[in-house]
Amino acid sequence: MWRTTFLHDRLDRNAAGGVLFWLISRRLPQVEKRHGVAAMTIVFVAFANYFAMALGQGDIFFNGRTVYFARYTDWVITTPILLASLAMFAGNTLSRIATLLAALIAADVYMIVTGLVGNLSSAPYNYYWWIISMVAFLVVLGLIWGPLRQRASEDGQMAPFSKLASMLTALWVCYPIVWLVGSSGAELISVTVESWLYLVLDVTAKVGFGFVALSAARQGQSRAH
Ligand code: RET
């Protein structure tokens, strides 16, 4: 059974994003095709997870509440790709960003997994896990605005990097806030409002971000070969 209309919305937007990225990718210079691969992978992974949620396979009833775990299986795959996408704008060669990217992904995966554990926990333990996840998030932001930004400035690609890093930061900081006021935290907003907020964030963080990254790639601004 199809769950709700907003899930249809997610499916439609993700599928549309996938097709759009495929069309743009065909026109990318060969060396920039990896940005197309990243953008397409992100939307197709999201599509699979939203599809699972629409079929009612993406949630479980645990500890007295419904936990939409498919959100986390989506994020744990898509957020590392988004970070790789950003990192590809920071360094001229892959070897210059490899270690940093590994550290970024490690902190990011830690953030998502501890967030899921928090969602599966009752109060007050959920808040302890939120704090732990937040620390990992601050590490992610610290790495982006510290060493990764430094790399970008050394390699002379500050403009696209700053634009994408700012966009990523502005969008990503909203997730822990929604988590805190939503069904995983204080339940100050309804599940419908929560789902809409995640929907808007997800579409912008995936399709919006991918679009900006691909536009920059088309202008040949990423050079991490
Ligand atoms: C959680 C748990 C609470 C603390 C923090 C979180 C951060 C989540 C983020 C998710 C980003 C998702 C994106 C998806 C788009 O594809 C897990 C909610 C810090 C930053 C960008």
PDB file of C-alpha atoms and ligand atoms in Angstrom:
ATOM      1  CA  MET A   1       0.000   0.000   0.000  1.00  0.00           C
ATOM      2  CA  TRP A   2       1.162   3.509  -0.789  1.00  0.00           C
ATOM      3  CA  ARG A   3       1.462   5.413   2.438  1.00  0.00           C
ATOM      4  CA  THR A   4       0.978   9.157   1.972  1.00  0.00           C
ATOM      5  CA  THR A   5       1.096  11.727  -0.780  1.00  0.00           C
ATOM      6  CA  PHE A   6       4.278  13.370   0.464  1.00  0.00           C
ATOM      7  CA  LEU A   7       6.073  10.090  -0.104  1.00  0.00           C
ATOM      8  CA  HIS A   8       4.898  10.179  -3.673  1.00  0.00           C
ATOM      9  CA  ASP A   9       6.294  13.673  -3.814  1.00  0.00           C
ATOM     10  CA  ARG A  10       9.673  12.448  -2.640  1.00  0.00           C
ATOM     11  CA  LEU A  11       9.678   9.650  -5.172  1.00  0.00           C
ATOM     12  CA  ASP A  12       8.717  12.012  -8.001  1.00  0.00           C
ATOM     13  CA  ARG A  13      11.302  14.600  -7.110  1.00  0.00           C
ATOM     14  CA  ASN A  14      14.073  12.069  -6.708  1.00  0.00           C
ATOM     15  CA  ALA A  15      13.246  10.319  -9.961  1.00  0.00           C
ATOM     16  CA  ALA A  16      13.085  13.709 -11.708  1.00  0.00           C
ATOM     17  CA  GLY A  17      16.418  14.651 -10.132  1.00  0.00           C
ATOM     18  CA  GLY A  18      17.974  11.407 -11.377  1.00  0.00           C
ATOM     19  CA  VAL A  19      16.845  11.968 -14.944  1.00  0.00           C
ATOM     20  CA  LEU A  20      17.913  15.622 -14.836  1.00  0.00           C
ATOM     21  CA  PHE A  21      21.389  14.697 -13.564  1.00  0.00           C
ATOM     22  CA  TRP A  22      21.721  12.019 -16.207  1.00  0.00           C
ATOM     23  CA  LEU A  23      20.933  14.578 -18.910  1.00  0.00           C
ATOM     24  CA  ILE A  24      23.405  17.120 -17.503  1.00  0.00           C
ATOM     25  CA  SER A  25      26.090  14.442 -17.020  1.00  0.00           C
ATOM     26  CA  ARG A  26      25.984  13.504 -20.681  1.00  0.00           C
ATOM     27  CA  ARG A  27      27.205  16.998 -21.480  1.00  0.00           C
ATOM     28  CA  LEU A  28      29.981  17.084 -18.876  1.00  0.00           C
ATOM     29  CA  PRO A  29      33.596  16.953 -20.022  1.00  0.00           C
ATOM     30  CA  GLN A  30      34.933  13.378 -19.608  1.00  0.00           C
ATOM     31  CA  VAL A  31      37.130  14.332 -16.671  1.00  0.00           C
ATOM     32  CA  GLU A  32      34.160  15.840 -14.784  1.00  0.00           C
ATOM     33  CA  LYS A  33      31.856  12.855 -15.245  1.00  0.00           C
ATOM     34  CA  ARG A  34      32.487  11.670 -11.684  1.00  0.00           C
ATOM     35  CA  HIS A  35      30.334  14.560 -10.438  1.00  0.00           C
ATOM     36  CA  GLY A  36      27.493  13.208 -12.529  1.00  0.00           C
ATOM     37  CA  VAL A  37      28.049   9.724 -11.105  1.00  0.00           C
ATOM     38  CA  ALA A  38      27.954  11.142  -7.545  1.00  0.00           C
ATOM     39  CA  ALA A  39      24.782  13.164  -8.145  1.00  0.00           C
ATOM     40  CA  MET A  40      22.980  10.283  -9.829  1.00  0.00           C
ATOM     41  CA  THR A  41      23.980   7.729  -7.185  1.00  0.00           C
ATOM     42  CA  ILE A  42      22.662  10.027  -4.451  1.00  0.00           C
ATOM     43  CA  VAL A  43      19.204  10.405  -5.953  1.00  0.00           C
ATOM     44  CA  PHE A  44      18.852   6.742  -6.854  1.00  0.00           C
ATOM     45  CA  VAL A  45      19.825   5.633  -3.331  1.00  0.00           C
ATOM     46  CA  ALA A  46      17.280   8.117  -1.968  1.00  0.00           C
ATOM     47  CA  PHE A  47      14.696   6.801  -4.396  1.00  0.00           C
ATOM     48  CA  ALA A  48      15.145   3.228  -3.086  1.00  0.00           C
ATOM     49  CA  ASN A  49      14.785   4.366   0.511  1.00  0.00           C
ATOM     50  CA  TYR A  50      11.705   6.533  -0.105  1.00  0.00           C
ATOM     51  CA  PHE A  51      10.219   3.675  -2.087  1.00  0.00           C
ATOM     52  CA  ALA A  52      10.736   1.405   0.941  1.00  0.00           C
ATOM     53  CA  MET A  53       9.079   4.030   3.161  1.00  0.00           C
ATOM     54  CA  ALA A  54       6.158   4.373   0.748  1.00  0.00           C
ATOM     55  CA  LEU A  55       5.627   0.608   0.908  1.00  0.00           C
ATOM     56  CA  GLY A  56       5.734   0.700   4.683  1.00  0.00           C
ATOM     57  CA  GLN A  57       9.011  -1.222   4.768  1.00  0.00           C
ATOM     58  CA  GLY A  58      11.117   1.682   6.034  1.00  0.00           C
ATOM     59  CA  ASP A  59       9.896   1.935   9.603  1.00  0.00           C
ATOM     60  CA  ILE A  60       9.584  -0.138  12.745  1.00  0.00           C
ATOM     61  CA  PHE A  61       7.609   0.324  15.916  1.00  0.00           C
ATOM     62  CA  PHE A  62      10.165   0.337  18.700  1.00  0.00           C
ATOM     63  CA  ASN A  63      10.189   1.600  22.287  1.00  0.00           C
ATOM     64  CA  GLY A  64       6.682   3.001  21.911  1.00  0.00           C
ATOM     65  CA  ARG A  65       7.229   5.002  18.731  1.00  0.00           C
ATOM     66  CA  THR A  66       7.604   4.654  14.990  1.00  0.00           C
ATOM     67  CA  VAL A  67      11.210   4.898  13.880  1.00  0.00           C
ATOM     68  CA  TYR A  68      11.754   5.695  10.191  1.00  0.00           C
ATOM     69  CA  PHE A  69      15.071   3.877   9.892  1.00  0.00           C
ATOM     70  CA  ALA A  70      15.081   4.160   6.076  1.00  0.00           C
ATOM     71  CA  ARG A  71      15.998   7.836   6.565  1.00  0.00           C
ATOM     72  CA  TYR A  72      19.253   6.727   8.169  1.00  0.00           C
ATOM     73  CA  THR A  73      20.053   4.036   5.598  1.00  0.00           C
ATOM     74  CA  ASP A  74      19.575   6.759   2.983  1.00  0.00           C
ATOM     75  CA  TRP A  75      21.782   9.296   4.806  1.00  0.00           C
ATOM     76  CA  VAL A  76      24.532   6.816   5.709  1.00  0.00           C
ATOM     77  CA  ILE A  77      25.124   6.227   1.981  1.00  0.00           C
ATOM     78  CA  THR A  78      24.269   9.636   0.494  1.00  0.00           C
ATOM     79  CA  THR A  79      26.050  11.943   2.960  1.00  0.00           C
ATOM     80  CA  PRO A  80      29.508  10.397   2.360  1.00  0.00           C
ATOM     81  CA  ILE A  81      28.946  10.856  -1.382  1.00  0.00           C
ATOM     82  CA  LEU A  82      27.946  14.487  -0.806  1.00  0.00           C
ATOM     83  CA  LEU A  83      31.147  15.000   1.185  1.00  0.00           C
ATOM     84  CA  ALA A  84      33.181  13.363  -1.595  1.00  0.00           C
ATOM     85  CA  SER A  85      31.458  15.652  -4.055  1.00  0.00           C
ATOM     86  CA  LEU A  86      32.510  18.698  -2.019  1.00  0.00           C
ATOM     87  CA  ALA A  87      36.038  17.380  -1.462  1.00  0.00           C
ATOM     88  CA  MET A  88      36.532  16.961  -5.215  1.00  0.00           C
ATOM     89  CA  PHE A  89      36.342  20.738  -5.473  1.00  0.00           C
ATOM     90  CA  ALA A  90      38.990  21.262  -2.790  1.00  0.00           C
ATOM     91  CA  GLY A  91      42.121  19.564  -4.143  1.00  0.00           C
ATOM     92  CA  ASN A  92      43.872  19.369  -7.466  1.00  0.00           C
ATOM     93  CA  THR A  93      44.676  15.691  -7.015  1.00  0.00           C
ATOM     94  CA  LEU A  94      42.907  12.854  -5.241  1.00  0.00           C
ATOM     95  CA  SER A  95      45.965  12.126  -3.096  1.00  0.00           C
ATOM     96  CA  ARG A  96      45.728  15.641  -1.631  1.00  0.00           C
ATOM     97  CA  ILE A  97      42.252  15.015  -0.254  1.00  0.00           C
ATOM     98  CA  ALA A  98      42.219  11.226   0.337  1.00  0.00           C
ATOM     99  CA  THR A  99      43.115  11.238   4.063  1.00  0.00           C
ATOM    100  CA  LEU A 100      40.879  14.191   4.796  1.00  0.00           C
ATOM    101  CA  LEU A 101      38.001  12.597   2.947  1.00  0.00           C
ATOM    102  CA  ALA A 102      38.444   9.351   4.882  1.00  0.00           C
ATOM    103  CA  ALA A 103      38.325  11.292   8.168  1.00  0.00           C
ATOM    104  CA  LEU A 104      35.273  13.239   7.005  1.00  0.00           C
ATOM    105  CA  ILE A 105      33.418  10.076   6.050  1.00  0.00           C
ATOM    106  CA  ALA A 106      34.349   8.313   9.302  1.00  0.00           C
ATOM    107  CA  ALA A 107      32.979  11.204  11.396  1.00  0.00           C
ATOM    108  CA  ASP A 108      29.918  11.463   9.165  1.00  0.00           C
ATOM    109  CA  VAL A 109      29.018   7.755   9.393  1.00  0.00           C
ATOM    110  CA  TYR A 110      29.551   7.922  13.157  1.00  0.00           C
ATOM    111  CA  MET A 111      27.142  10.897  13.251  1.00  0.00           C
ATOM    112  CA  ILE A 112      24.390   9.084  11.355  1.00  0.00           C
ATOM    113  CA  VAL A 113      24.729   5.770  13.218  1.00  0.00           C
ATOM    114  CA  THR A 114      24.671   7.431  16.659  1.00  0.00           C
ATOM    115  CA  GLY A 115      21.666   9.472  15.483  1.00  0.00           C
ATOM    116  CA  LEU A 116      19.851   6.238  14.642  1.00  0.00           C
ATOM    117  CA  VAL A 117      20.723   4.742  18.014  1.00  0.00           C
ATOM    118  CA  GLY A 118      19.300   7.908  19.599  1.00  0.00           C
ATOM    119  CA  ASN A 119      16.111   7.550  17.586  1.00  0.00           C
ATOM    120  CA  LEU A 120      15.784   3.973  18.877  1.00  0.00           C
ATOM    121  CA  SER A 121      16.279   5.106  22.500  1.00  0.00           C
ATOM    122  CA  SER A 122      13.770   6.488  24.979  1.00  0.00           C
ATOM    123  CA  ALA A 123      14.235   9.766  26.836  1.00  0.00           C
ATOM    124  CA  PRO A 124      16.600  10.822  28.264  1.00  0.00           C
ATOM    125  CA  TYR A 125      19.024   8.456  26.472  1.00  0.00           C
ATOM    126  CA  ASN A 126      17.978   9.768  23.071  1.00  0.00           C
ATOM    127  CA  TYR A 127      19.327  13.186  24.050  1.00  0.00           C
ATOM    128  CA  TYR A 128      22.678  11.714  25.145  1.00  0.00           C
ATOM    129  CA  TRP A 129      23.006  10.144  21.697  1.00  0.00           C
ATOM    130  CA  TRP A 130      22.015  13.448  20.063  1.00  0.00           C
ATOM    131  CA  ILE A 131      24.914  15.126  21.862  1.00  0.00           C
ATOM    132  CA  ILE A 132      27.344  12.401  20.761  1.00  0.00           C
ATOM    133  CA  SER A 133      26.101  12.684  17.180  1.00  0.00           C
ATOM    134  CA  MET A 134      26.422  16.502  17.370  1.00  0.00           C
ATOM    135  CA  VAL A 135      30.073  16.210  18.414  1.00  0.00           C
ATOM    136  CA  ALA A 136      30.736  14.110  15.300  1.00  0.00           C
ATOM    137  CA  PHE A 137      28.849  16.698  13.229  1.00  0.00           C
ATOM    138  CA  LEU A 138      31.043  19.485  14.627  1.00  0.00           C
ATOM    139  CA  VAL A 139      34.094  17.412  13.645  1.00  0.00           C
ATOM    140  CA  VAL A 140      32.692  17.190  10.096  1.00  0.00           C
ATOM    141  CA  LEU A 141      32.157  20.968   9.959  1.00  0.00           C
ATOM    142  CA  GLY A 142      35.571  21.594  11.536  1.00  0.00           C
ATOM    143  CA  LEU A 143      37.282  19.471   8.882  1.00  0.00           C
ATOM    144  CA  ILE A 144      35.381  21.201   6.072  1.00  0.00           C
ATOM    145  CA  TRP A 145      36.055  24.770   7.230  1.00  0.00           C
ATOM    146  CA  GLY A 146      39.569  24.012   8.493  1.00  0.00           C
ATOM    147  CA  PRO A 147      41.886  21.690   6.527  1.00  0.00           C
ATOM    148  CA  LEU A 148      39.624  21.146   3.499  1.00  0.00           C
ATOM    149  CA  ARG A 149      39.124  24.881   3.000  1.00  0.00           C
ATOM    150  CA  GLN A 150      42.890  25.345   3.399  1.00  0.00           C
ATOM    151  CA  ARG A 151      43.424  22.763   0.626  1.00  0.00           C
ATOM    152  CA  ALA A 152      40.995  24.620  -1.605  1.00  0.00           C
ATOM    153  CA  SER A 153      42.766  27.929  -1.080  1.00  0.00           C
ATOM    154  CA  GLU A 154      46.198  26.386  -1.767  1.00  0.00           C
ATOM    155  CA  ASP A 155      44.901  24.841  -4.977  1.00  0.00           C
ATOM    156  CA  GLY A 156      43.180  28.041  -6.039  1.00  0.00           C
ATOM    157  CA  GLN A 157      39.570  26.874  -6.165  1.00  0.00           C
ATOM    158  CA  MET A 158      38.026  28.943  -3.434  1.00  0.00           C
ATOM    159  CA  ALA A 159      34.972  30.196  -5.323  1.00  0.00           C
ATOM    160  CA  PRO A 160      33.167  26.902  -6.058  1.00  0.00           C
ATOM    161  CA  PHE A 161      34.368  25.362  -2.795  1.00  0.00           C
ATOM    162  CA  SER A 162      33.061  28.217  -0.614  1.00  0.00           C
ATOM    163  CA  LYS A 163      29.736  28.244  -2.401  1.00  0.00           C
ATOM    164  CA  LEU A 164      29.196  24.495  -1.956  1.00  0.00           C
ATOM    165  CA  ALA A 165      30.569  24.367   1.604  1.00  0.00           C
ATOM    166  CA  SER A 166      28.250  27.214   2.663  1.00  0.00           C
ATOM    167  CA  MET A 167      25.260  25.560   1.057  1.00  0.00           C
ATOM    168  CA  LEU A 168      26.092  22.220   2.689  1.00  0.00           C
ATOM    169  CA  THR A 169      26.576  23.792   6.139  1.00  0.00           C
ATOM    170  CA  ALA A 170      23.353  25.830   5.994  1.00  0.00           C
ATOM    171  CA  LEU A 171      21.305  22.766   5.049  1.00  0.00           C
ATOM    172  CA  TRP A 172      22.973  20.166   7.254  1.00  0.00           C
ATOM    173  CA  VAL A 173      22.605  22.206  10.485  1.00  0.00           C
ATOM    174  CA  CYS A 174      18.815  21.996  10.094  1.00  0.00           C
ATOM    175  CA  TYR A 175      18.767  18.191  10.453  1.00  0.00           C
ATOM    176  CA  PRO A 176      19.723  17.978  14.155  1.00  0.00           C
ATOM    177  CA  ILE A 177      17.179  20.724  14.911  1.00  0.00           C
ATOM    178  CA  VAL A 178      14.350  18.823  13.181  1.00  0.00           C
ATOM    179  CA  TRP A 179      15.498  15.646  14.946  1.00  0.00           C
ATOM    180  CA  LEU A 180      15.372  17.431  18.310  1.00  0.00           C
ATOM    181  CA  VAL A 181      11.882  18.912  17.910  1.00  0.00           C
ATOM    182  CA  GLY A 182      10.465  15.935  15.980  1.00  0.00           C
ATOM    183  CA  SER A 183       9.340  12.416  16.870  1.00  0.00           C
ATOM    184  CA  SER A 184      12.906  11.383  17.784  1.00  0.00           C
ATOM    185  CA  GLY A 185      13.169  14.152  20.405  1.00  0.00           C
ATOM    186  CA  ALA A 186      10.769  16.469  22.187  1.00  0.00           C
ATOM    187  CA  GLU A 187       7.808  15.841  19.826  1.00  0.00           C
ATOM    188  CA  LEU A 188       7.039  19.552  19.526  1.00  0.00           C
ATOM    189  CA  ILE A 189       5.975  19.164  15.892  1.00  0.00           C
ATOM    190  CA  SER A 190       3.684  16.598  14.266  1.00  0.00           C
ATOM    191  CA  VAL A 191       5.002  13.633  12.293  1.00  0.00           C
ATOM    192  CA  THR A 192       3.544  15.200   9.121  1.00  0.00           C
ATOM    193  CA  VAL A 193       5.372  18.500   9.644  1.00  0.00           C
ATOM    194  CA  GLU A 194       8.549  16.583  10.488  1.00  0.00           C
ATOM    195  CA  SER A 195       8.274  14.546   7.289  1.00  0.00           C
ATOM    196  CA  TRP A 196       7.741  17.685   5.218  1.00  0.00           C
ATOM    197  CA  LEU A 197      10.751  19.376   6.774  1.00  0.00           C
ATOM    198  CA  TYR A 198      12.968  16.360   6.028  1.00  0.00           C
ATOM    199  CA  LEU A 199      11.512  16.266   2.522  1.00  0.00           C
ATOM    200  CA  VAL A 200      12.420  19.898   1.773  1.00  0.00           C
ATOM    201  CA  LEU A 201      15.871  19.466   3.335  1.00  0.00           C
ATOM    202  CA  ASP A 202      16.550  16.190   1.515  1.00  0.00           C
ATOM    203  CA  VAL A 203      15.529  17.480  -1.897  1.00  0.00           C
ATOM    204  CA  THR A 204      17.602  20.653  -1.477  1.00  0.00           C
ATOM    205  CA  ALA A 205      20.618  18.855   0.018  1.00  0.00           C
ATOM    206  CA  LYS A 206      20.600  16.235  -2.737  1.00  0.00           C
ATOM    207  CA  VAL A 207      19.109  17.693  -5.919  1.00  0.00           C
ATOM    208  CA  GLY A 208      19.813  21.386  -5.179  1.00  0.00           C
ATOM    209  CA  PHE A 209      23.389  20.702  -4.076  1.00  0.00           C
ATOM    210  CA  GLY A 210      23.965  18.295  -6.983  1.00  0.00           C
ATOM    211  CA  PHE A 211      22.742  20.888  -9.421  1.00  0.00           C
ATOM    212  CA  VAL A 212      25.115  23.556  -8.105  1.00  0.00           C
ATOM    213  CA  ALA A 213      28.014  21.038  -8.092  1.00  0.00           C
ATOM    214  CA  LEU A 214      27.290  19.957 -11.665  1.00  0.00           C
ATOM    215  CA  SER A 215      27.061  23.558 -12.867  1.00  0.00           C
ATOM    216  CA  ALA A 216      30.472  24.266 -11.334  1.00  0.00           C
ATOM    217  CA  ALA A 217      31.858  21.023 -12.837  1.00  0.00           C
ATOM    218  CA  ARG A 218      30.582  22.017 -16.268  1.00  0.00           C
ATOM    219  CA  GLN A 219      32.663  25.137 -16.002  1.00  0.00           C
ATOM    220  CA  GLY A 220      35.637  22.896 -15.232  1.00  0.00           C
ATOM    221  CA  GLN A 221      36.061  24.184 -11.703  1.00  0.00           C
ATOM    222  CA  SER A 222      36.831  20.858 -10.049  1.00  0.00           C
ATOM    223  CA  ARG A 223      40.240  19.411 -10.656  1.00  0.00           C
ATOM    224  CA  ALA A 224      40.814  16.497  -8.271  1.00  0.00           C
ATOM    225  CA  HIS A 225      41.800  13.909 -10.867  1.00  0.00           C
TER     226      HIS A 225
HETATM  227  C1  RET B   1      21.096  13.438  13.157  1.00  0.00           C
HETATM  228  C2  RET B   1      20.900  12.995  14.613  1.00  0.00           C
HETATM  229  C3  RET B   1      21.003  14.102  15.567  1.00  0.00           C
HETATM  230  C4  RET B   1      22.307  14.834  15.521  1.00  0.00           C
HETATM  231  C5  RET B   1      22.785  15.077  14.119  1.00  0.00           C
HETATM  232  C6  RET B   1      22.183  14.507  13.000  1.00  0.00           C
HETATM  233  C7  RET B   1      22.647  14.972  11.691  1.00  0.00           C
HETATM  234  C8  RET B   1      22.153  14.645  10.510  1.00  0.00           C
HETATM  235  C9  RET B   1      22.564  15.198   9.242  1.00  0.00           C
HETATM  236  C10 RET B   1      21.999  14.648   8.140  1.00  0.00           C
HETATM  237  C11 RET B   1      22.183  15.064   6.821  1.00  0.00           C
HETATM  238  C12 RET B   1      21.510  14.465   5.862  1.00  0.00           C
HETATM  239  C13 RET B   1      21.561  14.816   4.475  1.00  0.00           C
HETATM  240  C14 RET B   1      20.838  14.069   3.640  1.00  0.00           C
HETATM  241  C15 RET B   1      20.686  14.360   2.274  1.00  0.00           C
HETATM  242  O1  RET B   1      20.964  13.651   1.401  1.00  0.00           O
HETATM  243  C16 RET B   1      21.490  12.156  12.427  1.00  0.00           C
HETATM  244  C17 RET B   1      19.757  13.947  12.629  1.00  0.00           C
HETATM  245  C18 RET B   1      23.941  16.026  13.989  1.00  0.00           C
HETATM  246  C19 RET B   1      23.533  16.300   9.168  1.00  0.00           C
HETATM  247  C20 RET B   1      22.356  15.953   4.000  1.00  0.00           C
END
